[in-house]
Amino acid sequence: MTPLRLLLIASALMPVSQAAFADALQQQVLAGAKTVSASDFTFTQTMRFERTGAAAMERVSRYDPRGGGKPWTLMKIDGKPPTPKQLAQDAKRASRVPPPSYARIAEWFGAPATRVATTPTSVTYRFASLPKGVVKMGSYDGSANTSVEAVVNTAGKVPFVERARFTSIAPFRMFVVAKIERFVANSTYRLLPDGRPVPTNVATEFSGSMMGKTGSMTTRANYSDFTPAR
C-alpha cells in the first residue's frame, strides 16, 4: 500500500442519509459543480507524505491541462529536481490519478442527506454513506463504508461546498495485506475572484496494519497558483 494509491481517495467522497432526496440548496450546489471542469485551470500541487517507519517526503507538481496526454509536470521532490527514475514513476502515477477539482463534488452531492446545522452563512449536510463507485481503492469499493459532513457556504450569490470531512464507518481491507482501521479526510475549497470554486487543500489520515505491522500515514496536499487555462 503506497501513499500515492491511498491519495486516490482524497478528492471524492460522499454520503447518504435517512432524509429525502436532494433539497433545493443541494440542487444549486450540484448545478454549480457541474459547470466546473478539471481542465479549467493550471495550478501547483504541493504534497507531503508521512508514514510510520519512513522518512517524510514532499513533492511539488504543476498541472496544465493544455499539456495533452501529459498534463502533470513533476518539479521537485524534497526540494530537489526529480531524477529520471522519479520522473518515470510519476508519469505512471499521473496516468492513474484523476486531477483534483471542485467538479468531483457533482459525483456525490446530489445524494440523499440530512441538514444537521444551519447558520446565517452556512448549511451543514450529513451523508451517511457514499453511492457505489464513488470511492474506489484498487478493486475495493469503499463508498458504502464512508460518511461525510459537508459545509455549504451560503454567504454569497452562489452557494458552494467550503469544507467536507470524510470518515470511514467500519474497518476494511484493501490490497489483501492491508487492514484500515480508520480513514479520515478533510477537504477545503475557495472561490477565485471570477467566482469559480477550486480546491485549496486535502488532509488525509489512515491508521491500521500491513503485513501484521500497525502504523499510520498522513497526506497533506495544498493547491495554489491557479491560472485560467481557457
Short mmCIF file of C-alpha atoms in Angstrom, two decimals:
data_model
loop_
_atom_site.label_atom_id
_atom_site.label_comp_id
_atom_site.label_asym_id
_atom_site.label_seq_id
_atom_site.Cartn_x
_atom_site.Cartn_y
_atom_site.Cartn_z
CA MET A 1 0.00 0.00 0.00
CA THR A 2 1.56 3.29 -1.09
CA PRO A 3 0.70 6.90 -0.25
CA LEU A 4 0.00 7.56 -3.91
CA ARG A 5 -2.61 4.82 -4.13
CA LEU A 6 -4.30 5.97 -0.96
CA LEU A 7 -4.36 9.50 -2.31
CA LEU A 8 -6.87 8.37 -4.94
CA ILE A 9 -9.50 8.68 -2.26
CA ALA A 10 -8.62 12.20 -1.10
CA SER A 11 -10.62 14.29 -3.57
CA ALA A 12 -14.00 12.41 -3.84
CA LEU A 13 -16.20 11.09 -1.07
CA MET A 14 -19.92 11.37 -0.39
CA PRO A 15 -22.62 10.10 1.94
CA VAL A 16 -26.23 9.06 2.07
CA SER A 17 -28.63 9.69 4.93
CA GLN A 18 -32.14 8.81 6.02
CA ALA A 19 -33.61 12.02 4.64
CA ALA A 20 -35.49 12.50 1.38
CA PHE A 21 -33.79 13.27 -1.90
CA ALA A 22 -31.65 16.33 -2.58
CA ASP A 23 -33.26 19.60 -1.48
CA ALA A 24 -33.22 22.90 -3.39
CA LEU A 25 -29.90 24.10 -1.95
CA GLN A 26 -28.25 20.79 -2.77
CA GLN A 27 -29.51 21.09 -6.31
CA GLN A 28 -27.96 24.57 -6.57
CA VAL A 29 -24.61 23.29 -5.33
CA LEU A 30 -24.81 20.31 -7.66
CA ALA A 31 -25.58 22.54 -10.65
CA GLY A 32 -22.64 24.78 -9.77
CA ALA A 33 -20.23 21.85 -9.53
CA LYS A 34 -21.29 20.68 -12.98
CA THR A 35 -20.22 23.98 -14.52
CA VAL A 36 -16.60 23.47 -13.38
CA SER A 37 -14.09 21.20 -15.09
CA ALA A 38 -10.67 19.85 -14.14
CA SER A 39 -9.42 21.37 -17.40
CA ASP A 40 -10.40 24.92 -16.39
CA PHE A 41 -7.15 25.79 -14.58
CA THR A 42 -3.44 25.25 -14.28
CA PHE A 43 -2.22 25.03 -10.69
CA THR A 44 0.59 23.90 -8.40
CA GLN A 45 0.16 20.91 -6.10
CA THR A 46 2.41 20.52 -3.05
CA MET A 47 2.08 17.19 -1.29
CA ARG A 48 3.66 15.94 1.91
CA PHE A 49 3.60 12.25 2.89
CA GLU A 50 4.32 10.97 6.38
CA ARG A 51 4.26 7.29 7.27
CA THR A 52 5.23 5.23 10.33
CA GLY A 53 8.78 3.95 9.97
CA ALA A 54 9.64 6.05 6.93
CA ALA A 55 11.06 9.50 6.30
CA ALA A 56 8.63 12.23 5.31
CA MET A 57 8.53 13.12 1.62
CA GLU A 58 7.37 16.24 -0.21
CA ARG A 59 6.67 16.58 -3.92
CA VAL A 60 5.74 19.62 -5.95
CA SER A 61 3.97 19.24 -9.29
CA ARG A 62 2.42 21.57 -11.83
CA TYR A 63 -0.83 20.69 -13.57
CA ASP A 64 -1.56 22.12 -17.02
CA PRO A 65 -4.47 20.52 -18.93
CA ARG A 66 -3.14 22.09 -22.13
CA GLY A 67 -0.32 19.55 -21.99
CA GLY A 68 -2.32 16.97 -23.91
CA GLY A 69 -1.72 13.42 -22.68
CA LYS A 70 0.83 14.55 -20.09
CA PRO A 71 -0.72 17.40 -18.08
CA TRP A 72 1.37 16.79 -14.93
CA THR A 73 4.96 18.01 -14.56
CA LEU A 74 6.91 16.84 -11.53
CA MET A 75 9.00 19.81 -10.43
CA LYS A 76 10.63 18.87 -7.12
CA ILE A 77 10.96 16.02 -4.63
CA ASP A 78 12.13 17.08 -1.19
CA GLY A 79 13.28 20.39 -2.65
CA LYS A 80 15.42 18.84 -5.40
CA PRO A 81 14.87 18.35 -9.14
CA PRO A 82 13.49 14.86 -9.83
CA THR A 83 15.72 12.11 -11.21
CA PRO A 84 14.88 10.34 -14.49
CA LYS A 85 13.62 7.36 -12.47
CA GLN A 86 11.38 9.57 -10.36
CA LEU A 87 10.01 11.25 -13.47
CA ALA A 88 9.15 7.87 -14.98
CA GLN A 89 7.46 6.69 -11.78
CA ASP A 90 5.48 9.90 -11.55
CA ALA A 91 4.32 9.59 -15.16
CA LYS A 92 2.76 6.21 -14.32
CA ARG A 93 1.13 7.62 -11.21
CA ALA A 94 -0.27 10.62 -13.05
CA SER A 95 -1.94 8.41 -15.65
CA ARG A 96 -3.99 6.72 -12.89
CA VAL A 97 -4.85 9.62 -10.58
CA PRO A 98 -7.71 11.94 -11.56
CA PRO A 99 -6.79 15.62 -11.19
CA PRO A 100 -8.23 17.35 -8.12
CA SER A 101 -11.18 19.54 -8.99
CA TYR A 102 -14.29 21.00 -7.40
CA ALA A 103 -16.13 19.33 -10.28
CA ARG A 104 -15.85 15.97 -8.49
CA ILE A 105 -18.40 17.15 -5.93
CA ALA A 106 -21.01 16.62 -8.64
CA GLU A 107 -20.35 12.88 -8.34
CA TRP A 108 -21.94 12.65 -4.92
CA PHE A 109 -23.54 15.85 -3.59
CA GLY A 110 -26.96 15.16 -5.09
CA ALA A 111 -27.47 12.03 -2.96
CA PRO A 112 -29.92 11.89 -0.02
CA ALA A 113 -28.66 13.83 3.00
CA THR A 114 -29.73 15.37 6.30
CA ARG A 115 -29.30 19.02 7.30
CA VAL A 116 -27.55 18.91 10.67
CA ALA A 117 -26.76 22.61 11.20
CA THR A 118 -27.75 25.99 9.79
CA THR A 119 -26.23 29.44 10.37
CA PRO A 120 -26.82 32.78 8.61
CA THR A 121 -23.93 31.99 6.26
CA SER A 122 -23.80 28.19 6.02
CA VAL A 123 -25.69 24.91 5.94
CA THR A 124 -24.13 21.60 7.01
CA TYR A 125 -25.26 18.33 5.45
CA ARG A 126 -24.57 14.81 6.63
CA PHE A 127 -24.37 11.89 4.20
CA ALA A 128 -24.47 8.52 5.97
CA SER A 129 -22.72 6.60 3.18
CA LEU A 130 -21.49 7.01 -0.39
CA PRO A 131 -23.04 5.86 -3.66
CA LYS A 132 -21.46 2.83 -5.26
CA GLY A 133 -18.38 3.56 -7.31
CA VAL A 134 -17.54 6.96 -5.84
CA VAL A 135 -14.66 5.81 -3.62
CA LYS A 136 -12.54 3.04 -5.10
CA MET A 137 -9.17 1.78 -3.86
CA GLY A 138 -7.83 -0.77 -6.27
CA SER A 139 -10.55 -3.41 -6.57
CA TYR A 140 -12.13 -2.37 -3.26
CA ASP A 141 -15.14 -0.07 -3.34
CA GLY A 142 -15.21 1.87 -0.07
CA SER A 143 -18.18 4.04 -0.98
CA ALA A 144 -20.71 2.40 1.35
CA ASN A 145 -18.12 2.47 4.14
CA THR A 146 -17.68 6.26 4.16
CA SER A 147 -19.76 9.03 5.72
CA VAL A 148 -19.41 12.76 5.06
CA GLU A 149 -20.28 16.10 6.59
CA ALA A 150 -20.20 18.97 4.12
CA VAL A 151 -20.44 22.67 4.95
CA VAL A 152 -22.06 24.79 2.25
CA ASN A 153 -21.13 28.48 2.23
CA THR A 154 -24.32 30.49 1.56
CA ALA A 155 -22.89 33.97 2.19
CA GLY A 156 -22.54 34.88 -1.49
CA LYS A 157 -24.72 34.80 -4.55
CA VAL A 158 -23.75 31.25 -5.44
CA PRO A 159 -23.56 28.58 -2.70
CA PHE A 160 -20.59 26.21 -2.74
CA VAL A 161 -19.10 23.48 -0.59
CA GLU A 162 -16.45 25.14 1.55
CA ARG A 163 -15.45 22.17 3.73
CA ALA A 164 -16.05 18.45 3.70
CA ARG A 165 -14.99 15.78 6.19
CA PHE A 166 -14.97 12.13 5.10
CA THR A 167 -14.78 9.32 7.66
CA SER A 168 -14.76 5.54 7.36
CA ILE A 169 -17.55 3.96 9.39
CA ALA A 170 -16.02 0.48 9.84
CA PRO A 171 -12.63 -1.21 9.39
CA PHE A 172 -11.93 -2.64 5.94
CA ARG A 173 -9.27 -4.49 3.99
CA MET A 174 -7.56 -3.37 0.82
CA PHE A 175 -4.84 -4.86 -1.37
CA VAL A 176 -5.26 -8.13 0.61
CA VAL A 177 -2.39 -7.47 3.03
CA ALA A 178 -3.60 -4.16 4.48
CA LYS A 179 -6.32 -3.55 7.06
CA ILE A 180 -7.54 0.02 7.53
CA GLU A 181 -8.98 0.65 10.98
CA ARG A 182 -9.82 4.28 10.34
CA PHE A 183 -9.69 6.75 7.49
CA VAL A 184 -10.36 10.50 7.74
CA ALA A 185 -10.06 13.16 5.05
CA ASN A 186 -10.69 16.90 5.31
CA SER A 187 -11.09 18.91 2.11
CA THR A 188 -11.47 22.68 1.74
CA TYR A 189 -12.42 24.87 -1.22
CA ARG A 190 -12.46 28.59 -2.02
CA LEU A 191 -13.77 30.92 -4.68
CA LEU A 192 -11.43 32.58 -7.15
CA PRO A 193 -12.01 36.26 -7.99
CA ASP A 194 -14.06 35.19 -11.02
CA GLY A 195 -16.42 33.25 -8.74
CA ARG A 196 -15.32 29.73 -9.71
CA PRO A 197 -14.58 27.31 -6.83
CA VAL A 198 -11.27 25.44 -6.58
CA PRO A 199 -9.73 23.06 -4.01
CA THR A 200 -7.31 24.58 -1.50
CA ASN A 201 -6.14 21.57 0.50
CA VAL A 202 -6.86 17.96 1.36
CA ALA A 203 -5.55 16.28 4.50
CA THR A 204 -5.97 12.51 4.86
CA GLU A 205 -5.04 10.09 7.63
CA PHE A 206 -5.04 6.31 7.57
CA SER A 207 -4.40 4.10 10.58
CA GLY A 208 -4.27 0.30 10.53
CA SER A 209 -1.89 -2.53 9.80
CA MET A 210 0.03 -4.03 6.90
CA MET A 211 1.73 -7.42 6.95
CA GLY A 212 0.99 -7.59 10.68
CA LYS A 213 2.62 -4.23 11.49
CA THR A 214 0.50 -1.36 12.81
CA GLY A 215 1.03 2.23 11.83
CA SER A 216 -0.43 5.35 10.30
CA MET A 217 0.02 7.51 7.25
CA THR A 218 -0.94 11.10 6.56
CA THR A 219 -1.04 13.01 3.31
CA ARG A 220 -1.40 16.77 3.03
CA ALA A 221 -1.98 18.34 -0.36
CA ASN A 222 -2.09 22.10 -0.94
CA TYR A 223 -3.19 23.74 -4.19
CA SER A 224 -2.03 27.20 -5.27
CA ASP A 225 -1.17 29.46 -8.22
CA PHE A 226 -4.41 28.87 -10.09
CA THR A 227 -4.46 30.32 -13.59
CA PRO A 228 -7.33 30.01 -16.09
CA ALA A 229 -6.45 27.51 -18.79
CA ARG A 230 -9.21 28.67 -21.10
#
